[in-house]
PDB file of C-alpha atoms and ligand atoms in Angstrom:
ATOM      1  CA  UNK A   1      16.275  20.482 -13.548  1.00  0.00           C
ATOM      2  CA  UNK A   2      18.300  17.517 -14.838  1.00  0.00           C
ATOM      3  CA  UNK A   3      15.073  15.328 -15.366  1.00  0.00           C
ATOM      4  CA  UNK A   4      13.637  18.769 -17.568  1.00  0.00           C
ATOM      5  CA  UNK A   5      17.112  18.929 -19.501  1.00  0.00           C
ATOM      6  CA  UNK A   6      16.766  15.086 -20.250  1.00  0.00           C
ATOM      7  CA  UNK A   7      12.865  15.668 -21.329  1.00  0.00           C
ATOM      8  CA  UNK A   8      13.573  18.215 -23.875  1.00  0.00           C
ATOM      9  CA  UNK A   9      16.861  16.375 -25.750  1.00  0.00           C
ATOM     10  CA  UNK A  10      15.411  12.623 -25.566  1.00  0.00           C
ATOM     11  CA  UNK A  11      13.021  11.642 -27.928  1.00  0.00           C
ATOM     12  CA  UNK A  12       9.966  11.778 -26.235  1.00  0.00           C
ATOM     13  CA  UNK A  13       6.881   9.325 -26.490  1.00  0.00           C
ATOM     14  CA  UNK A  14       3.238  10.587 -26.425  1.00  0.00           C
ATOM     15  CA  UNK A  15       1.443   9.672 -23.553  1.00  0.00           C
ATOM     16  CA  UNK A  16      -1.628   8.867 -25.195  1.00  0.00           C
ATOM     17  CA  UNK A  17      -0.367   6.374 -27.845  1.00  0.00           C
ATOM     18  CA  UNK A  18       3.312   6.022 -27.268  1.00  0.00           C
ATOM     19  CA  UNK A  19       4.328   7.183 -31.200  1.00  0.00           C
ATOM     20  CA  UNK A  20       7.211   9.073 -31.000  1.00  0.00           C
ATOM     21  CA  UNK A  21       6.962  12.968 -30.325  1.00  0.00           C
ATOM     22  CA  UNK A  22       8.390  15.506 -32.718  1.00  0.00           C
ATOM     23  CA  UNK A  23       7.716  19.178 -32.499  1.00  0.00           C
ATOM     24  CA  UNK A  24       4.374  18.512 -30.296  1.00  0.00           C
ATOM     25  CA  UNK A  25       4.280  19.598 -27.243  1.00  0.00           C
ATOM     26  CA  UNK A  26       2.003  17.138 -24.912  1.00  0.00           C
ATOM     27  CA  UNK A  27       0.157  14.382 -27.114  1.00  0.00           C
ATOM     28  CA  UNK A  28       0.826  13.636 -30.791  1.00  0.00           C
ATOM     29  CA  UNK A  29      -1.144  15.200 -33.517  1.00  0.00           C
ATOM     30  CA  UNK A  30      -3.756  11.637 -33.711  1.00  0.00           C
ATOM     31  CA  UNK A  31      -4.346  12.167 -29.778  1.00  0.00           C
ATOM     32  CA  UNK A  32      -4.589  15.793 -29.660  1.00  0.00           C
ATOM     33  CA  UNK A  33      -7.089  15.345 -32.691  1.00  0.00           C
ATOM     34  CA  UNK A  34      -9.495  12.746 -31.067  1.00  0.00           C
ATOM     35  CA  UNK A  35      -9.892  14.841 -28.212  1.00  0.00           C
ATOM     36  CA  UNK A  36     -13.397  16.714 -27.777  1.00  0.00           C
ATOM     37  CA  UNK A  37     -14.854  18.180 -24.963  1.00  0.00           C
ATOM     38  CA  UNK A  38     -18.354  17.378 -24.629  1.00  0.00           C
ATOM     39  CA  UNK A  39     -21.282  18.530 -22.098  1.00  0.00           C
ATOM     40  CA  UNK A  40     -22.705  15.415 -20.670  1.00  0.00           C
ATOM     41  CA  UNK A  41     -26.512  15.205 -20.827  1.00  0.00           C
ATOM     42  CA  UNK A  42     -26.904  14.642 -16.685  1.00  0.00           C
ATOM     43  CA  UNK A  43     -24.737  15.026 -13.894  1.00  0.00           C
ATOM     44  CA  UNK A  44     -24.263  12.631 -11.084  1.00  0.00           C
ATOM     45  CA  UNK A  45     -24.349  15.726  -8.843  1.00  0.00           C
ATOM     46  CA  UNK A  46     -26.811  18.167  -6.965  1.00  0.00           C
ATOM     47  CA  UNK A  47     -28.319  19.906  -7.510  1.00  0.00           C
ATOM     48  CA  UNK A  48     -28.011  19.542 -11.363  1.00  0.00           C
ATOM     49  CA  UNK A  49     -29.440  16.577 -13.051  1.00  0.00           C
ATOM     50  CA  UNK A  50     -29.268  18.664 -15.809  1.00  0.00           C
ATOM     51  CA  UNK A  51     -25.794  19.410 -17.797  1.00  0.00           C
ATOM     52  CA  UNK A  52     -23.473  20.837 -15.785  1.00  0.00           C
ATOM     53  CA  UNK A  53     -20.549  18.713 -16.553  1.00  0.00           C
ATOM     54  CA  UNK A  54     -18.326  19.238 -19.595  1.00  0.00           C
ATOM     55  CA  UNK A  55     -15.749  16.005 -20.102  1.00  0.00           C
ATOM     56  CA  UNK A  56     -13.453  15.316 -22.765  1.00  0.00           C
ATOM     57  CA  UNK A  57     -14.649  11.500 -21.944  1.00  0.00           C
ATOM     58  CA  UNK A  58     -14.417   8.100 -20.028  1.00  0.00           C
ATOM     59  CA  UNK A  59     -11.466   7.717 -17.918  1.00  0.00           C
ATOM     60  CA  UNK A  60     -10.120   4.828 -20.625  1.00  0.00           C
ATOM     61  CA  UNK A  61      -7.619   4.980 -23.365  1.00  0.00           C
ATOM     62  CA  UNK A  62      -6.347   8.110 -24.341  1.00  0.00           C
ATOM     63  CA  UNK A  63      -7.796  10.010 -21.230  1.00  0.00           C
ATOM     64  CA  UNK A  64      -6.747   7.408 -18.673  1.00  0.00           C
ATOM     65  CA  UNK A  65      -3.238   7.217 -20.088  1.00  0.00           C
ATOM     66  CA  UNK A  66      -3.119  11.094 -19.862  1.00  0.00           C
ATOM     67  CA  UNK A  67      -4.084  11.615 -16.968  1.00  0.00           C
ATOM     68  CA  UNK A  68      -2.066   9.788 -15.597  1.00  0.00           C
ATOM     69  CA  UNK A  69       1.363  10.838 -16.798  1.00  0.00           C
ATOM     70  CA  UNK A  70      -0.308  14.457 -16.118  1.00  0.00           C
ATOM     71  CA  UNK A  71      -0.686  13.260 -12.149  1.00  0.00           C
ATOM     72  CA  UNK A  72       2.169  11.050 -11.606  1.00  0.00           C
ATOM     73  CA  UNK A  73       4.277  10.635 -14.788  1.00  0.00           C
ATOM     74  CA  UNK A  74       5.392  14.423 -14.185  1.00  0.00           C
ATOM     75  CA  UNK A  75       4.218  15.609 -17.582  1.00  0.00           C
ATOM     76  CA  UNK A  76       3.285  18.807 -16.917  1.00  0.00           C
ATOM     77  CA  UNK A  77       3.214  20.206 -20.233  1.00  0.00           C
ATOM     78  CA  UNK A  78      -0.052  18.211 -20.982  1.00  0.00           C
ATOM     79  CA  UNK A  79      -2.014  20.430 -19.157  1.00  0.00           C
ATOM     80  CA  UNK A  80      -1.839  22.732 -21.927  1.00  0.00           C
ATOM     81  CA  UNK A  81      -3.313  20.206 -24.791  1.00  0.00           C
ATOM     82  CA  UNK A  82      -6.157  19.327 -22.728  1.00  0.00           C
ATOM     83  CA  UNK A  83      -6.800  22.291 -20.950  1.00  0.00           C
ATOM     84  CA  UNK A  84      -7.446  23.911 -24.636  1.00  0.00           C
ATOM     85  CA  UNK A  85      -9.395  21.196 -25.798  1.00  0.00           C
ATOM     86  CA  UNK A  86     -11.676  21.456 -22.365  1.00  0.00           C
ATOM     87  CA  UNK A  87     -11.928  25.418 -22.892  1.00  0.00           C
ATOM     88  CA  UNK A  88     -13.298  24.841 -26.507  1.00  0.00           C
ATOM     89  CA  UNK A  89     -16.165  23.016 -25.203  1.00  0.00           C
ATOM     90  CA  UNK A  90     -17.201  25.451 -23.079  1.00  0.00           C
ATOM     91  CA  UNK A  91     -20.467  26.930 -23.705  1.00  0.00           C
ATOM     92  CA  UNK A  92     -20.476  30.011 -24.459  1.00  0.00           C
ATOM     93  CA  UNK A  93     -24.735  30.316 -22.488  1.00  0.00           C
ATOM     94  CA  UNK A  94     -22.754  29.139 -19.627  1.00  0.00           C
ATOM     95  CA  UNK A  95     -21.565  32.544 -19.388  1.00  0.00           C
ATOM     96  CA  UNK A  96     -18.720  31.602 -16.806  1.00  0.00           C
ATOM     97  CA  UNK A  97     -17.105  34.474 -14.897  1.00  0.00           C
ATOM     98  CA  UNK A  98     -14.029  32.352 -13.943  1.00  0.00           C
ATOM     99  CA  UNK A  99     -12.000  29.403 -13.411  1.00  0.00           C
ATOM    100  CA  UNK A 100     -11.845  27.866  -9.720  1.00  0.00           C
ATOM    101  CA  UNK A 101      -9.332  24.444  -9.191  1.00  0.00           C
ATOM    102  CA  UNK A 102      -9.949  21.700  -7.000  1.00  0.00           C
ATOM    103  CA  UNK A 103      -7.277  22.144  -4.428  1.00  0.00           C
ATOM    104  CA  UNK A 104      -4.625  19.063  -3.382  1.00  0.00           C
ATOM    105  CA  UNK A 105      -3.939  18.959   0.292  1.00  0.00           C
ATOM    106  CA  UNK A 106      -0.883  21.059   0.867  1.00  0.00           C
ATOM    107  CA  UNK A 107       1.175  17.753   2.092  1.00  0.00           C
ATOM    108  CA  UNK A 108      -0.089  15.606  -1.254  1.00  0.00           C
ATOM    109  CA  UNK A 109       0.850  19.249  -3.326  1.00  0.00           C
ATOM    110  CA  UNK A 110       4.149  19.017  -1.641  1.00  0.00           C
ATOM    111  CA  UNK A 111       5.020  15.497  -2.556  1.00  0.00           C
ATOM    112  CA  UNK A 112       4.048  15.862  -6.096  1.00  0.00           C
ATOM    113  CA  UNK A 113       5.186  19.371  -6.847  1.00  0.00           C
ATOM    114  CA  UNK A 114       2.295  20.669  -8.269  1.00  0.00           C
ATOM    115  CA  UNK A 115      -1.456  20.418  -8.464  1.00  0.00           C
ATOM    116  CA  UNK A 116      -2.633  19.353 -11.754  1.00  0.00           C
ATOM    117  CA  UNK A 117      -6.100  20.625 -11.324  1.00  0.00           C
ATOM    118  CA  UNK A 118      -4.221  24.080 -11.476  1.00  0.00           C
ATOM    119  CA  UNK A 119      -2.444  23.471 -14.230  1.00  0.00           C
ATOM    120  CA  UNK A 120      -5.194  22.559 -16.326  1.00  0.00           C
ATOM    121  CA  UNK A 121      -7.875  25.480 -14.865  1.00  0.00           C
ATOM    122  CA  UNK A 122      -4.939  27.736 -15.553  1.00  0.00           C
ATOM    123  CA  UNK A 123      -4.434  26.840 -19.173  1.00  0.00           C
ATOM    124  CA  UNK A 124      -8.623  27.022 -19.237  1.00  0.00           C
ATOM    125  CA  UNK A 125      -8.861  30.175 -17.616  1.00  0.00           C
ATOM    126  CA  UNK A 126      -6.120  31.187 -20.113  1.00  0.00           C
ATOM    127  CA  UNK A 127      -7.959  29.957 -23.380  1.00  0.00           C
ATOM    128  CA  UNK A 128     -11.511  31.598 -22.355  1.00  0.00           C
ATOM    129  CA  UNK A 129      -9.649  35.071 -21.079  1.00  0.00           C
ATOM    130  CA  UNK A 130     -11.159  34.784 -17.584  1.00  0.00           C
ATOM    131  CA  UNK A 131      -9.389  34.848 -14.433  1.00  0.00           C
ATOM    132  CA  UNK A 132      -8.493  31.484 -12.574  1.00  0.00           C
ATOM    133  CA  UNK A 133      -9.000  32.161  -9.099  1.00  0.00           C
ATOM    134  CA  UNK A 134      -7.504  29.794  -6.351  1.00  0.00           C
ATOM    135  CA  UNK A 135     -11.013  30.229  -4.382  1.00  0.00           C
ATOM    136  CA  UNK A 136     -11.099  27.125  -2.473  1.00  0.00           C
ATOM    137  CA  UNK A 137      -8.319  25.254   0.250  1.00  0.00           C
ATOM    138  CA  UNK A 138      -8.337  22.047   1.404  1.00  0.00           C
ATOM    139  CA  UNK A 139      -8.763  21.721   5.365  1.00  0.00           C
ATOM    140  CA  UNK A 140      -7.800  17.932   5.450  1.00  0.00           C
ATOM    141  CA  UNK A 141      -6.143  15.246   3.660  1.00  0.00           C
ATOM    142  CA  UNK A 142      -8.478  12.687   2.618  1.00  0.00           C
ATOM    143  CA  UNK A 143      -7.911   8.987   1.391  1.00  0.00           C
ATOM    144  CA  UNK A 144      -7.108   8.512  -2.204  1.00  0.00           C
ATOM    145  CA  UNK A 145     -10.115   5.832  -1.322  1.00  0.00           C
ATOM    146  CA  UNK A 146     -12.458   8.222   0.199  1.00  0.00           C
ATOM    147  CA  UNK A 147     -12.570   9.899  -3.531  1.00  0.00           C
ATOM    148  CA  UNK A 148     -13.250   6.823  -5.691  1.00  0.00           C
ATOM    149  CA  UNK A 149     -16.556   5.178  -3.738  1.00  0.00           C
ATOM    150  CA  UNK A 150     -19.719   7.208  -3.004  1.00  0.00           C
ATOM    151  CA  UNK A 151     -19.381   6.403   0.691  1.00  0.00           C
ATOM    152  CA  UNK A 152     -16.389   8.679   0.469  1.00  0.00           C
ATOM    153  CA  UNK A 153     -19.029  11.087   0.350  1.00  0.00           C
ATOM    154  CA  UNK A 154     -19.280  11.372   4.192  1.00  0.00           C
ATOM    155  CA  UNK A 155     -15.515  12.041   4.369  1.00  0.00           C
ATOM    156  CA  UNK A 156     -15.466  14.269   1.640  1.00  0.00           C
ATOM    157  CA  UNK A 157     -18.241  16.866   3.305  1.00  0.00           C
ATOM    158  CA  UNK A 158     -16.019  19.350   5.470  1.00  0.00           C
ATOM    159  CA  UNK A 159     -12.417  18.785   3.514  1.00  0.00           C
ATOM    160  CA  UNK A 160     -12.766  22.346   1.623  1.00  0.00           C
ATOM    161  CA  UNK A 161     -13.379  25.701   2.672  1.00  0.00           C
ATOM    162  CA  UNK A 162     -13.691  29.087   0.090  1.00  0.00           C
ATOM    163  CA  UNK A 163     -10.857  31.185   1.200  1.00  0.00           C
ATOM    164  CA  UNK A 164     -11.824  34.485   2.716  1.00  0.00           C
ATOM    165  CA  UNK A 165     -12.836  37.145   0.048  1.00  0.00           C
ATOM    166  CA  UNK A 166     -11.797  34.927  -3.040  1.00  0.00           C
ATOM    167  CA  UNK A 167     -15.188  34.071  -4.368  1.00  0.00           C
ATOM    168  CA  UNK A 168     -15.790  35.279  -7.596  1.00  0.00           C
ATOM    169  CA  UNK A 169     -18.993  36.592  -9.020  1.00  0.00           C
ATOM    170  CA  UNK A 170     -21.117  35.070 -12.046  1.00  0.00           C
ATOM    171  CA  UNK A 171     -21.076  31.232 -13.060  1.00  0.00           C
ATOM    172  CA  UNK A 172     -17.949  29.426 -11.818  1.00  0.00           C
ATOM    173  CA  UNK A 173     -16.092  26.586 -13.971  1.00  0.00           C
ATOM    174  CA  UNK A 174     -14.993  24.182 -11.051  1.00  0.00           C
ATOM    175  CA  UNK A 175     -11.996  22.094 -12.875  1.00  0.00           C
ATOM    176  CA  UNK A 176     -10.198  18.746 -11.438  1.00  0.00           C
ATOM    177  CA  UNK A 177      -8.576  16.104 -13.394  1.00  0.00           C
ATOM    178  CA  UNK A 178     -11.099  13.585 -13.157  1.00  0.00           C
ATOM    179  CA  UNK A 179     -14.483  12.510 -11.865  1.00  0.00           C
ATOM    180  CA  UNK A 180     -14.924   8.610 -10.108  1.00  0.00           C
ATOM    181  CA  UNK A 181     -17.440   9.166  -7.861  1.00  0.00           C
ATOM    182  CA  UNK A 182     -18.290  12.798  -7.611  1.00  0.00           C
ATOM    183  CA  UNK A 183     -17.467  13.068  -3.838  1.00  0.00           C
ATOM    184  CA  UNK A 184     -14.493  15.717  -4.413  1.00  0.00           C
ATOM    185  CA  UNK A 185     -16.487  18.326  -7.208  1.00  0.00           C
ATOM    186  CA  UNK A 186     -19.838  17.603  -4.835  1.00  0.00           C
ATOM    187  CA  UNK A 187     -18.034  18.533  -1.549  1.00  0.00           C
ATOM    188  CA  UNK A 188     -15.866  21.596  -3.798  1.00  0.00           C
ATOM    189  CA  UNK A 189     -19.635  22.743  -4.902  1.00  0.00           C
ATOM    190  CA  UNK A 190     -21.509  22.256  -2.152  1.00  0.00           C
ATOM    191  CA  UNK A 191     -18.998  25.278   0.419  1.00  0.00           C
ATOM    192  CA  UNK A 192     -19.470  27.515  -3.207  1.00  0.00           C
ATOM    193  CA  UNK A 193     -23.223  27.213  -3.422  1.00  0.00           C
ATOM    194  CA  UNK A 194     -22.942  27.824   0.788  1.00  0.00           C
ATOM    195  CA  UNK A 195     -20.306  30.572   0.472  1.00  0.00           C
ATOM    196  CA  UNK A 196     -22.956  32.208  -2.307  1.00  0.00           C
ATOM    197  CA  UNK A 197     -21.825  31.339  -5.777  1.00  0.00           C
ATOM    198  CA  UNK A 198     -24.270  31.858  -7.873  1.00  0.00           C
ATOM    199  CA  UNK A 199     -24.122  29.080 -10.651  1.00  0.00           C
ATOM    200  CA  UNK A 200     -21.490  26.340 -10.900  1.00  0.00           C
ATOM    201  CA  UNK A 201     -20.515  24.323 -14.080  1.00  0.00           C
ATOM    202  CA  UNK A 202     -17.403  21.474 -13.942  1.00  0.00           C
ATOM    203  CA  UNK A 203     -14.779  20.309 -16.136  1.00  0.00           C
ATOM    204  CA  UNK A 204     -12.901  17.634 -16.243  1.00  0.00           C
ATOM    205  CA  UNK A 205     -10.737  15.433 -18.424  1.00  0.00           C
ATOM    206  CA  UNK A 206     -12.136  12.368 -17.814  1.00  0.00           C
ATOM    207  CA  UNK A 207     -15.401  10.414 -15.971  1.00  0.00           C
TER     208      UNK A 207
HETATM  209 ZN1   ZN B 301      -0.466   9.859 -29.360  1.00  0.00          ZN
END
């Protein structure tokens, strides 16, 4: 409470660029305005080597610095800046139903406070006017490590589960924070497709 009464009367500095913040809430008006979501032509993941996978970029510059002060800088408040930016690049032949977040394990979630993949599907979900639905849970904590090399893959397979009667119908936007090597959104997709989703697109802020 004392760290959120220090955050609104200091001057703040934008995560992206470090100018000083005035009236913006999340990035300054030169970040905000150099972000656009984009559908990548191919996807690293099955079964869609065709696009699938909407990204506001490479996980560099503005996007890295972001991110990061949205996952462990505590700035919570940028979910809403780039969860807009991601819902305007939606689409709209995608035709998604709703929004489903890549779960943190409960103990990580715990730690941190929050899941930032939530944050941002929420502020999605609330852009596009389509329910975010917390469909999936994690069923094991997994090494940060396990997530950033494709032989995480193998650990990955078996960490998620769709919670009983939460899967929604129509095309699903799967959101997480970023993509390294696809192990996380392939293992997330994979128990949808099983659990009978019907068509799965992804978001994230950064590859
Ligand atoms: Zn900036």
């Amino acid at each position: 409470m004392l760290a959120g009464l220090w955050r609104t009367l200091l001057p703040r500095a934008c995560p992206g660029c470090g100018a000083q913040l005035g009236a913006e809430v999340g990035l300054c008006r030169a970040c905000r305005a150099g972000l656009h979501a984009r559908v990548e032509s191919h996807s690293p993941l099955r079964p869609h080597p065709e696009p699938h996978l909407l990204t506001l970029g490479r996980y560099r510059g503005v996007g890295r610095r972001a991110v990061r002060a949205l996952k462990f800088g505590g700035a919570r408040d940028l979910a809403g800046v780039l969860g807009q930016a991601l819902a305007a690049g939606v689409p709209p032949d995608w035709d998604v139903g709703a929004v489903v977040p890549v779960p943190l394990h409960p103990s990580r979630q715990r730690q941190r406070g929050y899941n930032q993949a939530e944050l941002l599907a929420r502020e999605v979900a609330r852009h596009l006017q389509i329910p975010c639905v917390d469909a999936l849970s994690r069923t094991r904590a997994t090494r940060q490590q396990a997530r950033q090399h494709a032989a995480g893959r193998y650990e990955m397979a078996g960490a998620f589960a769709v919670k009983t009667g939460r899967l929604p119908s129509g095309p699903l936007l799967l959101v997480d924070d970023v993509m390294t090597s696809g192990s996380t959104l392939q293992a997330c997709q994979d128990v949808l497709h099983a659990a009978g989703a019907a068509e799965i697109y992804i978001a994230v802020i950064a590859r």
